[in-house]
Coordinates of C-alpha atoms and ligand atoms in Angstrom, one line a residue:
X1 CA -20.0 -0.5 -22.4
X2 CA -21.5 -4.3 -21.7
X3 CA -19.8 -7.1 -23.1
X4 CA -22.0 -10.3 -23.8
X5 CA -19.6 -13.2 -23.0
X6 CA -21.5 -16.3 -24.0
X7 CA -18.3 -18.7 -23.5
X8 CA -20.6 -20.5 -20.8
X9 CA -23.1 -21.0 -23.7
X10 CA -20.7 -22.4 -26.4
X11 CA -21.5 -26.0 -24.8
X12 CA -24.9 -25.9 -25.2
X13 CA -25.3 -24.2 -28.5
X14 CA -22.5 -24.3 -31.2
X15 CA -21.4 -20.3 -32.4
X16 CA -22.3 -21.5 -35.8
X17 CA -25.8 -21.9 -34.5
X18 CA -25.8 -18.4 -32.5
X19 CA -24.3 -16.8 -35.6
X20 CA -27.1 -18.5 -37.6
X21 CA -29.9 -16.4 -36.0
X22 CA -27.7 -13.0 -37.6
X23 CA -30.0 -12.5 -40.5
X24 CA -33.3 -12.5 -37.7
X25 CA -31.5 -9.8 -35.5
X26 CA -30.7 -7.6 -38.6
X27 CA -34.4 -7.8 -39.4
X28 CA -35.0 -6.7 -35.8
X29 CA -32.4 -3.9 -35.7
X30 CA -33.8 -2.5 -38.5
X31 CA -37.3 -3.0 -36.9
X32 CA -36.3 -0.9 -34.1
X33 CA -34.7 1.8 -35.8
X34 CA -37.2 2.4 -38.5
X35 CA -40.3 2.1 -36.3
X36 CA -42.0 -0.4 -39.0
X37 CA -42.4 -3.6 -36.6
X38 CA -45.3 -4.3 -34.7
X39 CA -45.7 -1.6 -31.8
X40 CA -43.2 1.1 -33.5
X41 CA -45.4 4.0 -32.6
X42 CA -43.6 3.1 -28.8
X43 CA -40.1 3.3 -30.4
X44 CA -39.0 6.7 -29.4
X45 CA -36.8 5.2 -26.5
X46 CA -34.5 4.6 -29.3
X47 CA -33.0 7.7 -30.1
X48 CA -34.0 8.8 -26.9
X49 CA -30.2 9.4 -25.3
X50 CA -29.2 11.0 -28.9
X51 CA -31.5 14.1 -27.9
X52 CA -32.9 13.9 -24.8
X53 CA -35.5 16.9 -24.5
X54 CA -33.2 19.4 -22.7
X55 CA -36.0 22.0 -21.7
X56 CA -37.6 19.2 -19.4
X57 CA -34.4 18.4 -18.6
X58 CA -33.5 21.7 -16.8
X59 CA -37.5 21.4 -15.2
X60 CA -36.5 17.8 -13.6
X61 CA -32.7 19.6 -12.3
X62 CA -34.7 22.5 -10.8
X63 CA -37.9 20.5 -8.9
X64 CA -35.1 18.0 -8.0
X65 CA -33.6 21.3 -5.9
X66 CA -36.5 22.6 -4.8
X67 CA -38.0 19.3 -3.2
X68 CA -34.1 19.1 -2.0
X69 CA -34.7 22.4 -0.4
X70 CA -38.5 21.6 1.2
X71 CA -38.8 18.2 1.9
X72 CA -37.1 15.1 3.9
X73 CA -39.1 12.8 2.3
X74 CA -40.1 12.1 -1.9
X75 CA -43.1 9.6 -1.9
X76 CA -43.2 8.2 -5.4
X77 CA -46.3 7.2 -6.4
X78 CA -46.1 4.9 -9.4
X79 CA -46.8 0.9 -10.3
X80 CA -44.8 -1.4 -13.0
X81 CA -42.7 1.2 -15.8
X82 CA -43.6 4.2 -13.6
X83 CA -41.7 3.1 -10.8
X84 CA -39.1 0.1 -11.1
X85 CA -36.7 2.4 -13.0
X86 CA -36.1 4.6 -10.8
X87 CA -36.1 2.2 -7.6
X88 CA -33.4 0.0 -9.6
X89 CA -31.4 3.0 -9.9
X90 CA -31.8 4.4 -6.4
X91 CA -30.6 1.3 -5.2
X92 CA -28.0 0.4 -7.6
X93 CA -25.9 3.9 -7.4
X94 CA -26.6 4.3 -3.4
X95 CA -27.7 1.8 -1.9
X96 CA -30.5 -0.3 -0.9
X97 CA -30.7 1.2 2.2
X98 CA -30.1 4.5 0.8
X99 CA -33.0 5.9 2.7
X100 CA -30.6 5.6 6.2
X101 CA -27.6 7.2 4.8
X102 CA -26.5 10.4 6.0
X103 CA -26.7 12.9 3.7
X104 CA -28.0 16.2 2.1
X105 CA -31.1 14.8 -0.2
X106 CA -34.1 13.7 1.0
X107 CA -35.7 10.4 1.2
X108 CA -37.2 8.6 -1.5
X109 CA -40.3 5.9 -0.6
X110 CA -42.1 4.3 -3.1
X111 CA -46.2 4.1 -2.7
X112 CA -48.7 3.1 -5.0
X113 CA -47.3 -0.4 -5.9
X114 CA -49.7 -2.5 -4.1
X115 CA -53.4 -2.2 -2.1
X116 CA -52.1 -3.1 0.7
X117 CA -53.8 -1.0 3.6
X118 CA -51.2 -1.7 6.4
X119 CA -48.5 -1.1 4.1
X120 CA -49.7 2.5 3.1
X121 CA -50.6 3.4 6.4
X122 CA -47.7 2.7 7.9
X123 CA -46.2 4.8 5.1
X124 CA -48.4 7.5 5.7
X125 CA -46.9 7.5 8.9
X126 CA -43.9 7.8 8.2
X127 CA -43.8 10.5 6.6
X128 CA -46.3 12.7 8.2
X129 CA -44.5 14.0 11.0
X130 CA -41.5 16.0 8.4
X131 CA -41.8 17.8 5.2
X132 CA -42.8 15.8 2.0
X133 CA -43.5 16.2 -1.6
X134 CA -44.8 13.4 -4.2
X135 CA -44.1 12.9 -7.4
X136 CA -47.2 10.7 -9.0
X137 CA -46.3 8.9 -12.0
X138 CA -48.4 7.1 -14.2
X139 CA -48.8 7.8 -18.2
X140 CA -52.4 6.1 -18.6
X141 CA -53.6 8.3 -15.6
X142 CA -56.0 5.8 -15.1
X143 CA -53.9 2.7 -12.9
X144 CA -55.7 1.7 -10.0
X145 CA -52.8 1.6 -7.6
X146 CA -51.4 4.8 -7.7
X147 CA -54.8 6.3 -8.1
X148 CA -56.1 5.3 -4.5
X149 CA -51.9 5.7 -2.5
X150 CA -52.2 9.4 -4.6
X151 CA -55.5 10.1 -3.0
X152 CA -54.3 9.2 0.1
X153 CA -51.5 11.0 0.1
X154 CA -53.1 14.4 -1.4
X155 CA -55.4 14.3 1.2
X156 CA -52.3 14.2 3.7
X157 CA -50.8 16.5 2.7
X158 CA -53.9 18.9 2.0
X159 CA -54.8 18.1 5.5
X160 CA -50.8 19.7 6.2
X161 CA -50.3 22.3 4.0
X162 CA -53.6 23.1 2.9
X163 CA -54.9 23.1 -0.6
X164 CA -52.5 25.5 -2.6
X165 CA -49.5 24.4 -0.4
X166 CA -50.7 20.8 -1.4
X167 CA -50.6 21.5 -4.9
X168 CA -46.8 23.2 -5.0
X169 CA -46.0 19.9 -3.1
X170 CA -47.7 17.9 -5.9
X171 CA -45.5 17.2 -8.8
X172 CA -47.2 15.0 -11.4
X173 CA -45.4 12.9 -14.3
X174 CA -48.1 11.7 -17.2
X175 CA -48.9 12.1 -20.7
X176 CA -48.9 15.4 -22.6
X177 CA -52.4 15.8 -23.0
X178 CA -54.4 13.0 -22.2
X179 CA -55.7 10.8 -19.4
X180 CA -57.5 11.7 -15.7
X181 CA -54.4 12.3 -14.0
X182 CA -53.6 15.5 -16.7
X183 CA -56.6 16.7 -16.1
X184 CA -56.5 16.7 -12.5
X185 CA -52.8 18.4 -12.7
X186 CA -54.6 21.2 -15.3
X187 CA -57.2 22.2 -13.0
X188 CA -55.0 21.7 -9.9
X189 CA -52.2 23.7 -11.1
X190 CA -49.7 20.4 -9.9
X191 CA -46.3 21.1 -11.5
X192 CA -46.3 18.7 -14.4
X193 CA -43.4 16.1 -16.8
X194 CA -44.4 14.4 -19.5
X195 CA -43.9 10.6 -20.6
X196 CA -43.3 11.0 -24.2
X197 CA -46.3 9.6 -26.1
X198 CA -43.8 7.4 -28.3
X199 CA -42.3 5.7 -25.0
X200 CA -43.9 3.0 -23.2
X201 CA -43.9 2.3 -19.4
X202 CA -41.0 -0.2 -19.2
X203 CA -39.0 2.1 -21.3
X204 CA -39.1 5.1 -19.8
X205 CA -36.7 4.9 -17.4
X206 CA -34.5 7.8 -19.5
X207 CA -37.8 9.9 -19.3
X208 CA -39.0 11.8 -16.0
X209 CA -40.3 9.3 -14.9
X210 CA -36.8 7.9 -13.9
X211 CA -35.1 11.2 -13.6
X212 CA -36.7 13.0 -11.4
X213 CA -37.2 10.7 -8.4
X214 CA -33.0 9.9 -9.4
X215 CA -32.3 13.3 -9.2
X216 CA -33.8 14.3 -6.0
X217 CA -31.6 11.2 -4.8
X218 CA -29.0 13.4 -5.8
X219 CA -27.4 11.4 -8.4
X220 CA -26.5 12.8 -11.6
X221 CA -28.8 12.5 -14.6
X222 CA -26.6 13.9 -17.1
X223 CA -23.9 11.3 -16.3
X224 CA -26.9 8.6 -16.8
X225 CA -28.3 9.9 -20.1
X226 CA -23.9 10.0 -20.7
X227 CA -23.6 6.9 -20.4
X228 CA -27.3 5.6 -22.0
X229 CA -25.7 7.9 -25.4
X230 CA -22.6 5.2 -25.0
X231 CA -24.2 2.3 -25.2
X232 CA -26.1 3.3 -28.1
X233 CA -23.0 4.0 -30.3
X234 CA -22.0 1.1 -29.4
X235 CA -24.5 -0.6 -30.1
X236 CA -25.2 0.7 -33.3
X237 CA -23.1 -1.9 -35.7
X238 CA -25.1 -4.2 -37.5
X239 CA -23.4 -7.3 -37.4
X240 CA -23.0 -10.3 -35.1
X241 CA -19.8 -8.5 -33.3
X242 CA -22.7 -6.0 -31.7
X243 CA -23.2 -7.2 -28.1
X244 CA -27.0 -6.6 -27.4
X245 CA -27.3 -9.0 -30.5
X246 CA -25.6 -11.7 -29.3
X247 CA -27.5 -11.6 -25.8
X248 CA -30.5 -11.7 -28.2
X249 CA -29.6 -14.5 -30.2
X250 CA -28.0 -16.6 -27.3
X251 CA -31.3 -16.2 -25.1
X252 CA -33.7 -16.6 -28.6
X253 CA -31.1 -20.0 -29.4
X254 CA -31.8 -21.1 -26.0
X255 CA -35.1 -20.5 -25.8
X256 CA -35.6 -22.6 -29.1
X257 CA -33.9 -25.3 -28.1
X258 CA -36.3 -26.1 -25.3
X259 CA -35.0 -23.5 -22.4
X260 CA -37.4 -21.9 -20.4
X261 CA -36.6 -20.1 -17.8
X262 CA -33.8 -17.1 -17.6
X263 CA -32.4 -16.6 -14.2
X264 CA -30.6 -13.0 -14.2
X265 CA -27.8 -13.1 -11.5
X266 CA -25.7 -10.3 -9.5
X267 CA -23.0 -11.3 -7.0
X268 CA -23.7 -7.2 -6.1
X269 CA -27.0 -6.5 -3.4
X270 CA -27.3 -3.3 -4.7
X271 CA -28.3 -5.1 -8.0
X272 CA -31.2 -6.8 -6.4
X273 CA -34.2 -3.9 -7.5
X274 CA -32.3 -4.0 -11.1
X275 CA -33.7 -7.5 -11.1
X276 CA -37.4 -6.1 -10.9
X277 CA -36.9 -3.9 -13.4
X278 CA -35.6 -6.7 -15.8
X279 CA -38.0 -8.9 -14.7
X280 CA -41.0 -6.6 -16.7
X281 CA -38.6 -5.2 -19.2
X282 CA -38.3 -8.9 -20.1
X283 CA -41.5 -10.3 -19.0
X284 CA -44.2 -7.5 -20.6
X285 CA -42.2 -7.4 -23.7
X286 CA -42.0 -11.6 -24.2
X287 CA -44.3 -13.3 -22.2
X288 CA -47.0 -13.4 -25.2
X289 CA -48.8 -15.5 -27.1
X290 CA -48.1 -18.5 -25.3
X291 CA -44.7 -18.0 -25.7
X292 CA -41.1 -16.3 -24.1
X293 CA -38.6 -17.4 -21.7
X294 CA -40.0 -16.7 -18.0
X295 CA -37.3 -14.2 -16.2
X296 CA -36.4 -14.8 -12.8
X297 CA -33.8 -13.0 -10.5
X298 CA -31.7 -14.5 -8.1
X299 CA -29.1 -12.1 -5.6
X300 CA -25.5 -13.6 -5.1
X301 CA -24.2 -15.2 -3.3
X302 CA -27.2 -15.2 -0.4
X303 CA -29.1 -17.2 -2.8
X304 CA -26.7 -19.6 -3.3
X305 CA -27.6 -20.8 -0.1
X306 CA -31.4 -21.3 -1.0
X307 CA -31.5 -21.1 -4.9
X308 CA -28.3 -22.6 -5.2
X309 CA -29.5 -26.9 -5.4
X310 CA -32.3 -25.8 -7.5
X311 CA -30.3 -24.0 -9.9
X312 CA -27.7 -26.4 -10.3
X313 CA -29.5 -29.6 -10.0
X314 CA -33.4 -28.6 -10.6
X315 CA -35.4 -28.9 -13.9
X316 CA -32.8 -28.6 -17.1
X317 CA -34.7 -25.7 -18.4
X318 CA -32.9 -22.6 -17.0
X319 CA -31.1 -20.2 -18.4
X320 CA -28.3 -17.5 -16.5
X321 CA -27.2 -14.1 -16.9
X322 CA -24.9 -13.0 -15.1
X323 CA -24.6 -9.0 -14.5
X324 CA -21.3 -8.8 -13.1
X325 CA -19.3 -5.1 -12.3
X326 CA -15.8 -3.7 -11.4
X327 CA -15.7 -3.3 -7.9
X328 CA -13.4 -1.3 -6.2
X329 CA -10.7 -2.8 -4.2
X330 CA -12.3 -1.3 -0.3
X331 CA -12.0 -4.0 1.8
X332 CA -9.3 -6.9 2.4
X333 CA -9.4 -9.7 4.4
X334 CA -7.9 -9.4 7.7
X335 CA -4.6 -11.2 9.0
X336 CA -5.6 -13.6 12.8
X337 CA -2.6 -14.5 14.7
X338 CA -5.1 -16.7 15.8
X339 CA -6.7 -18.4 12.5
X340 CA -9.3 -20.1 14.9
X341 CA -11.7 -19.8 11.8
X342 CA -8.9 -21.4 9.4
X343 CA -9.5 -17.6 7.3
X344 CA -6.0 -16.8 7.0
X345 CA -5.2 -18.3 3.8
X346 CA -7.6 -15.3 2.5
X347 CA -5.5 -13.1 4.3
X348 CA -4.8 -9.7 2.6
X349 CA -7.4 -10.5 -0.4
X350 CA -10.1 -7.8 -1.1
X351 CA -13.4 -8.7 -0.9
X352 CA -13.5 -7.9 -4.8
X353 CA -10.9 -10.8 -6.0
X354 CA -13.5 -13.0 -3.5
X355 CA -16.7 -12.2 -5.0
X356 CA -15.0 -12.4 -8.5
X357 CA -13.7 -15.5 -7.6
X358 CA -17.6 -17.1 -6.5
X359 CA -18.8 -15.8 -9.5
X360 CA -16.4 -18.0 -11.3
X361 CA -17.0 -21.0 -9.2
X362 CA -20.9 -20.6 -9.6
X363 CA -20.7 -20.4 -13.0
X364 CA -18.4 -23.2 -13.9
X365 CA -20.6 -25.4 -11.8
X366 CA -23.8 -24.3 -13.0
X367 CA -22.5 -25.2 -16.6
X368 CA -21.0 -28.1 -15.9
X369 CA -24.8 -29.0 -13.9
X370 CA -26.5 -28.1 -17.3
X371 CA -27.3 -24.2 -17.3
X372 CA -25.9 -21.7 -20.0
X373 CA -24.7 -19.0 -18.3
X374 CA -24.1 -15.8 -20.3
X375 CA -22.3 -12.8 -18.8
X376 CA -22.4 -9.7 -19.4
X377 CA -19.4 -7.4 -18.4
X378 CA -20.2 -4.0 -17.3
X379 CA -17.6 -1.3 -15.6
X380 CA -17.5 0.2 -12.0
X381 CA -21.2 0.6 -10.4
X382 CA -21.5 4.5 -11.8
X383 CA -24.5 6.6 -13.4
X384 CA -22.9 5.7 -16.9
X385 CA -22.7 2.4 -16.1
X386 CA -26.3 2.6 -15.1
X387 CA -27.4 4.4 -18.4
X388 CA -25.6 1.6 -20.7
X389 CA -26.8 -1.0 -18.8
X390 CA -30.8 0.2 -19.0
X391 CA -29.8 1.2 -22.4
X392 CA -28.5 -2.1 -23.3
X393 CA -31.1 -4.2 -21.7
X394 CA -34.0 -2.4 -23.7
X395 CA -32.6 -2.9 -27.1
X396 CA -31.7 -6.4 -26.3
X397 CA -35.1 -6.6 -25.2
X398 CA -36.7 -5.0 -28.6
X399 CA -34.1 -7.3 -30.9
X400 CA -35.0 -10.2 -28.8
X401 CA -39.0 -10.0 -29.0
X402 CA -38.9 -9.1 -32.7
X403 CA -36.7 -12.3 -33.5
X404 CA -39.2 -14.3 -31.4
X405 CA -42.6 -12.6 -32.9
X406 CA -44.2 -10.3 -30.4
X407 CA -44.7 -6.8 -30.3
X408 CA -42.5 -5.9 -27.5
X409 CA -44.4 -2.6 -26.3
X410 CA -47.8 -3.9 -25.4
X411 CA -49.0 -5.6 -22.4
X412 CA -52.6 -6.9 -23.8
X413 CA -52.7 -9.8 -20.5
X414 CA -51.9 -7.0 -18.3
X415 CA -55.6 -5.8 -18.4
X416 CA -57.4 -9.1 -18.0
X417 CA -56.7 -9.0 -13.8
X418 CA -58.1 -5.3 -14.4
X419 CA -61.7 -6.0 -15.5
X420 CA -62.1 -8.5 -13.6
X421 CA -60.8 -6.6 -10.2
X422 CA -63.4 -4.1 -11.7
X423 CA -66.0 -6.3 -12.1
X424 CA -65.8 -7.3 -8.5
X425 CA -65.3 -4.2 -7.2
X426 CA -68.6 -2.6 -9.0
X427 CA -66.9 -0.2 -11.4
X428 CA -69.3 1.1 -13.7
X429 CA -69.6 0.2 -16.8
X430 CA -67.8 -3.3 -16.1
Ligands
LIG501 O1 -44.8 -1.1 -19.0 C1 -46.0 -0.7 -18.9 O2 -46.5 0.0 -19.7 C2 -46.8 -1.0 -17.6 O3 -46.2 -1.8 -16.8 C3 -47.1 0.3 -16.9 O4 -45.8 0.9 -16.6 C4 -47.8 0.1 -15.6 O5 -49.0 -0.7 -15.8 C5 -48.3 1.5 -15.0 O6 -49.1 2.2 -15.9 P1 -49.4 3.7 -15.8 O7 -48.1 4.4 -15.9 O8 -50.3 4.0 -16.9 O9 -50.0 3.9 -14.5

């Protein structure tokens, strides 16, 4: 379960000021679990963990085996919602460098995120001399990005396994019934997953679109949707004791009293693709209308060492959130008969009393410099950890954008970059 400790906010903003905002994150609550505010078709995420569709469920467990079974390497192909998710979970419950481990499951590259040529190539390379499958994600069907990386790659692996090989090797994750990328699964006979026509991009995490990619990394997806099914009992009180309100009304307080900038911090490395995820959660669901508090990430305590002055001595309009975990107690100190580095006096200590202990110096300083720091409390890095935390940061995410206005499920500035890149380009009909 996450605990929202705002004691580094109480000397910015009085608790009879947070607790002021209540009556604005009922409203919201009830927004989100009615459907009735703006954007509530895009609400099924909700209730998602309550009954996840179990059918699709066993599909996801038995592709996750079979790519297992015929492939060193999963290319994702996905951009934004259809790819951060699963990234941030890879690389939270693993590692970032998960992809060098030794194990049984195959590798999991991401493609399709960019246009850049030497980028693709070089990941066309790298997986062309093994086995791969790909997993294309994208609900609209229609996103430049993954389009062009999944052309690339079908024709790779066409060019491998030959058209009908190809298409068992194709595994495609989209609407139910719309869009070009269904119809090209249809008539290709790709296996397919659906994103649920009630859950948008940045929300789908819980969906396919998360699970399967997680799954072939051989982590556990019940334990996820476990732990996601948590957090939303827990979350389901409606008063100002409920946690994902009072990260809501601390940020919207802050944000109102001339903050603009949130800086979500992790004294953990694996944390750092967590960040992206966050960062469009936070940033498609706000950033409107003029308005919303611009999310940043910074990883701990490397970015001390660069972030650091600006954080604690910059501009007066941040913000920080600090994500911190249990760790476990694997590595201590070691004892020097000849202390030539003066390191004794740490002696003994584990590495997870140290980092505890930086998070607690950072913090105190960057309050005492001017930043409200909120923290939120989490358990040991696990899949149930993972599936509170994702599930906790989209509700927060819903309360918060209702209480400041916006419709938290569209992206309507997302598409202005898109005409005109289509413009330019020739597209017809732009
Ligand atoms: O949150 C969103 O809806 C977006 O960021 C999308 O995830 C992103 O644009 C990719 O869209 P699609 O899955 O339609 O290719």
């Amino acid at each position: 379960m996450v605990k929202t400790d705002i004691s580094g906010v109480v000397p910015f903003i009085s608790e009879d000021k947070l607790l002021s905002l209540s009556g604005e994150a009922l409203r919201a609550h009830e927004l989100l679990e009615s459907g009735a505010g703006a954007g509530g078709e895009y609400t099924g995420w909700v209730r998602l963990p309550e009954s996840p569709d179990r059918a699709e469920l066993l599909r996801i467990k038995r592709a996750a085996e079979r790519i297992k079974n015929d492939s060193d390497t999963l290319v994702v192909i996905g951009i934004g919602g259809s790819y951060l998710g699963a990234r941030a979970a890879i690389e939270l419950l693993k590692s970032p460098e998960h992809n060098l481990l030794k194990g049984d499951t195959p590798k999991v590259i991401f493609a399709g995120n960019n246009l850049s040529g030497a980028h693709l190539g070089r990941m066309m390379d790298f997986v062309s001399d093994g086995d791969f499958c790909v997993n294309v994600v994208s609900k609209s069907g229609t996103t430049t990005e993954p389009a062009v990386a999944f052309r690339l790659f079908r024709e790779l692996l066409e060019k491998k396994y030959g058209r009908a090989g190809a298409s068992r090797r194709i595994y495609a994750t989209t609407d139910r019934s719309r869009g070009a990328l269904r119809m090209m699964a249809d008539s290709a006979g790709y296996e397919t997953f659906v994103v649920p026509d009630d859950i948008g991009g940045r929300y789908s995490v819980l969906t396919a679109v998360g699970l399967l990619p997680i799954a072939v990394a051989g982590l556990d997806v019940e334990r996820i949707l476990e732990g996601a099914l948590h957090e939303r009992r827990a979350l389901s009180g409606k008063t100002a004791e409920n946690e994902a309100w009072r990260f809501a009304m601390a940020r919207q307080a802050l944000y109102r009293a001339g903050k603009k900038v949130e800086v979500l911090a992790c004294f953990e490395p694996e944390f750092r693709f967590m960040g992206e995820w966050w960062k469009q959660l936070f940033g498609e669901s706000e950033g409107k209308n003029g308005g919303g508090l611009f999310p940043a990430s910074v990883e701990y305590t490397a970015d001390l060492h660069s972030m650091g002055q600006y954080i604690q001595d910059g501009e007066r309009t941040l913000v920080e959130t600090f994500v911190s975990f249990e760790s476990p107690e694997r590595l201590r100190v070691p004892e020097d008969a000849g202390n030539l580095d003066g390191l004794n006096y740490l002696a003994g200590r584990s590495l997870s009393e140290v980092n505890r202990i930086a998070l607690e110096a950072t913090k105190e300083a960057h309050v005492k410099g001017g930043v409200p720091c909120i923290e939120l409390k989490t358990g040991a890095i696990t899949e149930e950890t993972l599936g509170a935390l994702v599930y906790f940061f989209e509700f927060a995410c819903g309360l918060s954008a209702y209480m400041q206005g916006v419709n938290p499920f569209d992206q309507p500035g997302v598409e202005e970059y898109k005409r005109n890149m289509f413009r330019l380009l020739g597209k017809p009909g732009f």
